PDB file of C-alpha atoms in Angstrom:
ATOM      1  CA  MET A   1      60.125 240.848-109.234  1.00 96.00           C
ATOM      2  CA  VAL A   2      60.545 241.065-105.500  1.00 97.00           C
ATOM      3  CA  GLU A   3      59.012 244.698-105.205  1.00 96.00           C
ATOM      4  CA  GLN A   4      56.202 244.196-107.642  1.00 95.00           C
ATOM      5  CA  GLN A   5      55.264 240.484-106.941  1.00 95.00           C
ATOM      6  CA  LEU A   6      56.421 239.036-103.665  1.00 97.00           C
ATOM      7  CA  VAL A   7      56.185 241.897-101.073  1.00 97.00           C
ATOM      8  CA  PRO A   8      52.716 243.241-102.145  1.00 97.00           C
ATOM      9  CA  ARG A   9      51.272 239.642-101.937  1.00 96.00           C
ATOM     10  CA  GLY A  10      52.489 238.998 -98.467  1.00 96.00           C
ATOM     11  CA  ILE A  11      56.143 237.669 -98.681  1.00 97.00           C
ATOM     12  CA  GLU A  12      57.618 239.434 -95.666  1.00 97.00           C
ATOM     13  CA  ASP A  13      60.466 237.203 -94.851  1.00 98.00           C
ATOM     14  CA  GLN A  14      63.582 239.437 -95.473  1.00 98.00           C
ATOM     15  CA  ARG A  15      66.023 236.493 -95.798  1.00 98.00           C
ATOM     16  CA  VAL A  16      63.747 235.050 -98.297  1.00 98.00           C
ATOM     17  CA  LEU A  17      63.383 238.161-100.232  1.00 98.00           C
ATOM     18  CA  ASP A  18      67.112 238.796-100.258  1.00 98.00           C
ATOM     19  CA  ALA A  19      67.737 235.339-101.527  1.00 98.00           C
ATOM     20  CA  MET A  20      65.246 235.705-104.364  1.00 98.00           C
ATOM     21  CA  ARG A  21      66.913 239.085-105.304  1.00 98.00           C
ATOM     22  CA  ARG A  22      70.238 237.426-105.606  1.00 98.00           C
ATOM     23  CA  VAL A  23      69.350 234.283-107.632  1.00 98.00           C
ATOM     24  CA  PRO A  24      69.497 235.163-111.478  1.00 97.00           C
ATOM     25  CA  ARG A  25      66.140 233.331-112.502  1.00 96.00           C
ATOM     26  CA  HIS A  26      67.025 234.001-116.173  1.00 95.00           C
ATOM     27  CA  LEU A  27      69.730 231.366-116.043  1.00 95.00           C
ATOM     28  CA  PHE A  28      67.454 228.712-114.835  1.00 95.00           C
ATOM     29  CA  VAL A  29      65.012 228.803-117.948  1.00 92.00           C
ATOM     30  CA  GLU A  30      65.302 227.895-121.317  1.00 89.00           C
ATOM     31  CA  PRO A  31      67.173 230.687-123.313  1.00 89.00           C
ATOM     32  CA  SER A  32      63.922 231.586-125.426  1.00 89.00           C
ATOM     33  CA  ALA A  33      62.152 232.351-122.115  1.00 89.00           C
ATOM     34  CA  ALA A  34      64.892 234.323-120.354  1.00 91.00           C
ATOM     35  CA  PRO A  35      63.274 237.721-121.101  1.00 94.00           C
ATOM     36  CA  TYR A  36      60.234 236.737-119.453  1.00 93.00           C
ATOM     37  CA  ALA A  37      61.973 235.042-116.676  1.00 93.00           C
ATOM     38  CA  TYR A  38      60.890 237.364-113.844  1.00 95.00           C
ATOM     39  CA  GLU A  39      57.333 237.491-114.945  1.00 94.00           C
ATOM     40  CA  ASP A  40      55.016 235.881-112.250  1.00 90.00           C
ATOM     41  CA  HIS A  41      53.969 232.797-113.862  1.00 90.00           C
ATOM     42  CA  PRO A  42      55.739 229.192-114.523  1.00 88.00           C
ATOM     43  CA  MET A  43      58.330 228.916-117.176  1.00 86.00           C
ATOM     44  CA  PRO A  44      59.444 225.998-119.345  1.00 80.00           C
ATOM     45  CA  ILE A  45      62.714 224.262-118.536  1.00 84.00           C
ATOM     46  CA  GLY A  46      62.769 221.475-120.849  1.00 73.00           C
ATOM     47  CA  ASP A  47      61.529 217.536-120.712  1.00 72.00           C
ATOM     48  CA  GLY A  48      58.118 218.889-120.574  1.00 71.00           C
ATOM     49  CA  GLN A  49      58.507 220.372-116.905  1.00 79.00           C
ATOM     50  CA  THR A  50      58.274 224.059-115.801  1.00 81.00           C
ATOM     51  CA  ILE A  51      59.895 226.210-113.210  1.00 87.00           C
ATOM     52  CA  SER A  52      57.305 227.422-110.574  1.00 90.00           C
ATOM     53  CA  GLN A  53      56.131 231.130-110.602  1.00 93.00           C
ATOM     54  CA  PRO A  54      58.335 233.446-108.322  1.00 96.00           C
ATOM     55  CA  TYR A  55      55.599 233.909-105.775  1.00 96.00           C
ATOM     56  CA  ILE A  56      55.036 230.160-105.140  1.00 96.00           C
ATOM     57  CA  VAL A  57      58.623 229.645-104.513  1.00 97.00           C
ATOM     58  CA  ALA A  58      58.826 232.589-102.079  1.00 98.00           C
ATOM     59  CA  LEU A  59      55.578 231.267-100.495  1.00 98.00           C
ATOM     60  CA  MET A  60      57.067 227.800 -99.754  1.00 98.00           C
ATOM     61  CA  LEU A  61      60.366 229.013 -98.757  1.00 98.00           C
ATOM     62  CA  GLN A  62      58.808 231.560 -96.302  1.00 98.00           C
ATOM     63  CA  ALA A  63      56.536 229.010 -94.848  1.00 98.00           C
ATOM     64  CA  ALA A  64      59.417 226.449 -94.422  1.00 98.00           C
ATOM     65  CA  ARG A  65      61.360 228.770 -92.259  1.00 98.00           C
ATOM     66  CA  ILE A  66      64.737 227.521 -93.194  1.00 98.00           C
ATOM     67  CA  GLY A  67      67.330 228.514 -90.684  1.00 97.00           C
ATOM     68  CA  PRO A  68      71.160 228.921 -91.340  1.00 97.00           C
ATOM     69  CA  GLU A  69      71.849 225.417 -89.839  1.00 98.00           C
ATOM     70  CA  ASP A  70      69.101 223.659 -91.597  1.00 98.00           C
ATOM     71  CA  VAL A  71      69.531 220.729 -93.727  1.00 98.00           C
ATOM     72  CA  VAL A  72      66.836 220.779 -96.626  1.00 98.00           C
ATOM     73  CA  LEU A  73      65.801 218.050 -99.149  1.00 98.00           C
ATOM     74  CA  ASP A  74      64.473 219.638-102.421  1.00 98.00           C
ATOM     75  CA  VAL A  75      62.241 217.051-104.312  1.00 98.00           C
ATOM     76  CA  GLY A  76      61.754 217.890-107.837  1.00 95.00           C
ATOM     77  CA  THR A  77      65.009 219.731-108.892  1.00 96.00           C
ATOM     78  CA  GLY A  78      63.926 220.875-112.303  1.00 94.00           C
ATOM     79  CA  SER A  79      66.217 223.453-113.441  1.00 95.00           C
ATOM     80  CA  GLY A  80      67.586 224.012-109.828  1.00 97.00           C
ATOM     81  CA  TYR A  81      66.096 227.490-109.302  1.00 97.00           C
ATOM     82  CA  ALA A  82      64.435 226.763-106.033  1.00 97.00           C
ATOM     83  CA  ALA A  83      67.347 224.777-104.811  1.00 98.00           C
ATOM     84  CA  ALA A  84      69.560 227.722-105.655  1.00 98.00           C
ATOM     85  CA  VAL A  85      67.572 229.990-103.326  1.00 98.00           C
ATOM     86  CA  ALA A  86      67.269 227.541-100.666  1.00 98.00           C
ATOM     87  CA  SER A  87      70.924 227.153-100.514  1.00 98.00           C
ATOM     88  CA  LEU A  88      71.332 230.815 -99.437  1.00 98.00           C
ATOM     89  CA  LEU A  89      68.982 230.261 -96.603  1.00 98.00           C
ATOM     90  CA  GLY A  90      70.004 226.822 -95.237  1.00 98.00           C
ATOM     91  CA  HIS A  91      73.342 224.928 -94.222  1.00 98.00           C
ATOM     92  CA  ARG A  92      72.883 222.032 -96.676  1.00 98.00           C
ATOM     93  CA  VAL A  93      70.627 221.378 -99.706  1.00 98.00           C
ATOM     94  CA  VAL A  94      69.956 217.920-101.328  1.00 98.00           C
ATOM     95  CA  SER A  95      68.069 218.196-104.378  1.00 98.00           C
ATOM     96  CA  ILE A  96      66.608 215.056-106.050  1.00 98.00           C
ATOM     97  CA  GLU A  97      65.234 214.827-109.625  1.00 97.00           C
ATOM     98  CA  ARG A  98      63.709 211.884-111.389  1.00 94.00           C
ATOM     99  CA  HIS A  99      64.623 213.127-114.851  1.00 93.00           C
ATOM    100  CA  PRO A 100      68.338 212.331-115.519  1.00 95.00           C
ATOM    101  CA  GLY A 101      68.769 214.945-118.302  1.00 94.00           C
ATOM    102  CA  LEU A 102      67.297 217.750-115.783  1.00 94.00           C
ATOM    103  CA  ALA A 103      69.426 216.611-113.114  1.00 96.00           C
ATOM    104  CA  VAL A 104      72.552 216.854-114.968  1.00 96.00           C
ATOM    105  CA  GLY A 105      71.657 220.206-116.258  1.00 95.00           C
ATOM    106  CA  ALA A 106      70.499 221.534-113.053  1.00 96.00           C
ATOM    107  CA  ALA A 107      73.924 220.527-111.398  1.00 98.00           C
ATOM    108  CA  ALA A 108      75.900 222.045-114.081  1.00 97.00           C
ATOM    109  CA  THR A 109      74.113 225.339-113.788  1.00 97.00           C
ATOM    110  CA  LEU A 110      74.303 225.293-109.871  1.00 98.00           C
ATOM    111  CA  ASP A 111      77.932 224.593-110.143  1.00 98.00           C
ATOM    112  CA  ALA A 112      78.786 227.017-112.683  1.00 97.00           C
ATOM    113  CA  LEU A 113      77.094 229.608-110.436  1.00 98.00           C
ATOM    114  CA  GLY A 114      78.459 228.692-107.465  1.00 97.00           C
ATOM    115  CA  TYR A 115      75.561 227.272-105.454  1.00 98.00           C
ATOM    116  CA  ARG A 116      76.255 224.365-103.036  1.00 95.00           C
ATOM    117  CA  VAL A 117      73.673 222.080-103.720  1.00 98.00           C
ATOM    118  CA  GLU A 118      74.005 218.209-104.065  1.00 98.00           C
ATOM    119  CA  VAL A 119      71.887 217.105-106.877  1.00 98.00           C
ATOM    120  CA  VAL A 120      70.892 213.430-107.142  1.00 98.00           C
ATOM    121  CA  THR A 121      68.862 211.338-109.511  1.00 98.00           C
ATOM    122  CA  GLY A 122      66.054 209.034-108.256  1.00 97.00           C
ATOM    123  CA  ASP A 123      62.714 208.534-107.180  1.00 97.00           C
ATOM    124  CA  GLY A 124      61.696 211.720-104.954  1.00 97.00           C
ATOM    125  CA  THR A 125      58.988 210.099-103.238  1.00 98.00           C
ATOM    126  CA  LEU A 126      61.630 207.726-101.299  1.00 98.00           C
ATOM    127  CA  GLY A 127      63.636 210.686-100.202  1.00 98.00           C
ATOM    128  CA  TRP A 128      67.420 210.516 -99.967  1.00 98.00           C
ATOM    129  CA  PRO A 129      68.207 208.400 -96.906  1.00 97.00           C
ATOM    130  CA  SER A 130      71.986 208.939 -96.887  1.00 96.00           C
ATOM    131  CA  GLY A 131      71.716 212.724 -96.479  1.00 96.00           C
ATOM    132  CA  ALA A 132      69.021 212.541 -93.577  1.00 97.00           C
ATOM    133  CA  PRO A 133      67.665 213.715 -91.076  1.00 97.00           C
ATOM    134  CA  TYR A 134      66.160 216.913 -92.847  1.00 98.00           C
ATOM    135  CA  ASP A 135      64.837 219.780 -91.008  1.00 98.00           C
ATOM    136  CA  VAL A 136      62.986 220.985 -94.330  1.00 98.00           C
ATOM    137  CA  ILE A 137      61.527 218.906 -97.070  1.00 98.00           C
ATOM    138  CA  LEU A 138      60.277 220.746-100.052  1.00 98.00           C
ATOM    139  CA  ALA A 139      58.338 219.438-102.961  1.00 97.00           C
ATOM    140  CA  ALA A 140      57.673 220.910-106.361  1.00 93.00           C
ATOM    141  CA  ALA A 141      54.852 218.321-107.250  1.00 94.00           C
ATOM    142  CA  THR A 142      51.578 217.480-105.913  1.00 95.00           C
ATOM    143  CA  GLY A 143      51.059 214.284-104.025  1.00 96.00           C
ATOM    144  CA  PRO A 144      48.288 212.239-102.248  1.00 95.00           C
ATOM    145  CA  ASP A 145      49.802 212.920 -99.069  1.00 96.00           C
ATOM    146  CA  VAL A 146      53.229 213.225 -97.391  1.00 97.00           C
ATOM    147  CA  PRO A 147      55.194 210.022 -98.372  1.00 97.00           C
ATOM    148  CA  ASP A 148      56.109 207.741 -95.389  1.00 97.00           C
ATOM    149  CA  ALA A 149      59.827 207.706 -96.412  1.00 98.00           C
ATOM    150  CA  TRP A 150      59.771 211.479 -95.789  1.00 98.00           C
ATOM    151  CA  TRP A 151      58.440 211.022 -92.363  1.00 97.00           C
ATOM    152  CA  ALA A 152      61.155 208.747 -91.658  1.00 97.00           C
ATOM    153  CA  GLN A 153      63.827 211.150 -92.934  1.00 98.00           C
ATOM    154  CA  LEU A 154      62.476 214.183 -91.250  1.00 97.00           C
ATOM    155  CA  ALA A 155      63.864 215.563 -88.000  1.00 95.00           C
ATOM    156  CA  PRO A 156      61.937 216.267 -84.861  1.00 92.00           C
ATOM    157  CA  GLY A 157      60.497 219.914 -85.225  1.00 94.00           C
ATOM    158  CA  GLY A 158      61.064 219.402 -89.105  1.00 97.00           C
ATOM    159  CA  ARG A 159      58.672 220.921 -91.650  1.00 98.00           C
ATOM    160  CA  VAL A 160      57.422 219.500 -94.896  1.00 98.00           C
ATOM    161  CA  VAL A 161      56.060 222.061 -97.654  1.00 98.00           C
ATOM    162  CA  MET A 162      54.267 220.549-100.610  1.00 98.00           C
ATOM    163  CA  PRO A 163      51.108 220.462-102.625  1.00 97.00           C
ATOM    164  CA  VAL A 164      48.482 217.892-101.669  1.00 97.00           C
ATOM    165  CA  GLY A 165      45.805 216.881-104.137  1.00 95.00           C
ATOM    166  CA  ARG A 166      44.993 215.369-107.430  1.00 92.00           C
ATOM    167  CA  PRO A 167      46.869 216.248-110.691  1.00 88.00           C
ATOM    168  CA  GLY A 168      44.376 218.499-112.752  1.00 85.00           C
ATOM    169  CA  GLY A 169      41.994 218.590-109.881  1.00 89.00           C
ATOM    170  CA  ALA A 170      41.752 220.492-106.398  1.00 92.00           C
ATOM    171  CA  GLN A 171      44.958 220.875-104.843  1.00 95.00           C
ATOM    172  CA  HIS A 172      46.336 223.138-102.067  1.00 96.00           C
ATOM    173  CA  LEU A 173      49.664 223.911-100.959  1.00 97.00           C
ATOM    174  CA  ALA A 174      50.286 222.508 -97.260  1.00 98.00           C
ATOM    175  CA  LEU A 175      52.779 222.903 -94.443  1.00 98.00           C
ATOM    176  CA  PHE A 176      53.151 220.038 -92.076  1.00 98.00           C
ATOM    177  CA  THR A 177      54.982 220.796 -89.057  1.00 96.00           C
ATOM    178  CA  ARG A 178      56.188 217.817 -86.953  1.00 94.00           C
ATOM    179  CA  ALA A 179      56.293 218.723 -83.014  1.00 91.00           C
ATOM    180  CA  ASP A 180      59.048 217.147 -80.685  1.00 86.00           C
ATOM    181  CA  ASP A 181      56.373 214.758 -79.582  1.00 85.00           C
ATOM    182  CA  GLY A 182      55.713 213.411 -82.997  1.00 84.00           C
ATOM    183  CA  SER A 183      52.565 215.062 -83.469  1.00 91.00           C
ATOM    184  CA  VAL A 184      51.922 216.850 -86.753  1.00 94.00           C
ATOM    185  CA  ARG A 185      49.908 220.296 -87.402  1.00 95.00           C
ATOM    186  CA  GLU A 186      48.928 220.854 -91.079  1.00 96.00           C
ATOM    187  CA  THR A 187      48.398 224.388 -92.341  1.00 96.00           C
ATOM    188  CA  ASP A 188      46.604 225.321 -95.576  1.00 96.00           C
ATOM    189  CA  LEU A 189      48.681 227.915 -97.693  1.00 96.00           C
ATOM    190  CA  GLY A 190      46.062 227.882-100.532  1.00 95.00           C
ATOM    191  CA  GLY A 191      45.099 226.727-103.696  1.00 95.00           C
ATOM    192  CA  VAL A 192      47.678 225.861-106.218  1.00 94.00           C
ATOM    193  CA  ALA A 193      48.213 223.696-109.651  1.00 90.00           C
ATOM    194  CA  PHE A 194      51.283 221.565-109.728  1.00 92.00           C
ATOM    195  CA  VAL A 195      52.412 218.550-111.815  1.00 90.00           C
ATOM    196  CA  PRO A 196      52.004 215.009-110.195  1.00 93.00           C
ATOM    197  CA  LEU A 197      54.391 213.587-107.656  1.00 95.00           C
ATOM    198  CA  LEU A 198      55.032 210.352-109.525  1.00 94.00           C
ATOM    199  CA  GLY A 199      56.798 207.442-107.897  1.00 95.00           C
ATOM    200  CA  GLU A 200      56.531 204.542-105.418  1.00 96.00           C
ATOM    201  CA  GLN A 201      55.034 206.441-102.635  1.00 96.00           C
ATOM    202  CA  GLY A 202      53.204 208.991-104.842  1.00 94.00           C
ATOM    203  CA  TRP A 203      51.034 208.925-107.851  1.00 93.00           C
ATOM    204  CA  PRO A 204      51.459 205.980-110.311  1.00 91.00           C
ATOM    205  CA  GLU A 205      53.261 206.712-113.665  1.00 79.00           C
ATOM    206  CA  ARG A 206      49.924 205.642-115.379  1.00 67.00           C
ATOM    207  CA  PRO A 207      46.706 206.368-112.933  1.00 52.00           C
ATOM    208  CA  PRO A 208      44.201 203.805-113.045  1.00 50.00           C
ATOM    209  CA  ARG A 209      41.198 204.561-115.245  1.00 54.00           C
ATOM    210  CA  GLY A 210      38.334 206.572-112.869  1.00 48.00           C
TER     211      GLY A 210
END
């Protein structure tokens, strides 16, 4: 996976590559999908959700530049795979999931495999204030913009990596970097296709017609 899919496509951060080598991706997908877990496409994980393809996970983590002392908020735990990889890069990871069943399953998997990740259930668009401030916020769902709650919980110099755009429409993966003076720089990392970021500061559960 690393040598054939990630390195040739421009993933060059050695810490990210080493972390991707260490996490057993086949243990984070449905058993029937395990033989295909290392192929470069999304995989089902239950509750109608998917785990992102390896390249996208690596691209987001590389863009986030997670340092050994960084605190990370992972929005959209899913099966816990991205949180597991992030936990090998940073100091502390809080991962929030809106589906209680997925959160319980991910927490059990992460604990059994020895990854230190705090999994919580809630509206990811509101972040998780008790764990703030965060040096990095990662989101596995596309929103209309960065939620205000995330800005309130992001440390100076912090980074947000998330897809932006309409569900089923044009989306791009974006890196938002906050400078010490509060200004923000956005970097477009390319086109993507993600599920919607649902919640109070994301897309509504039932979008209005039109």
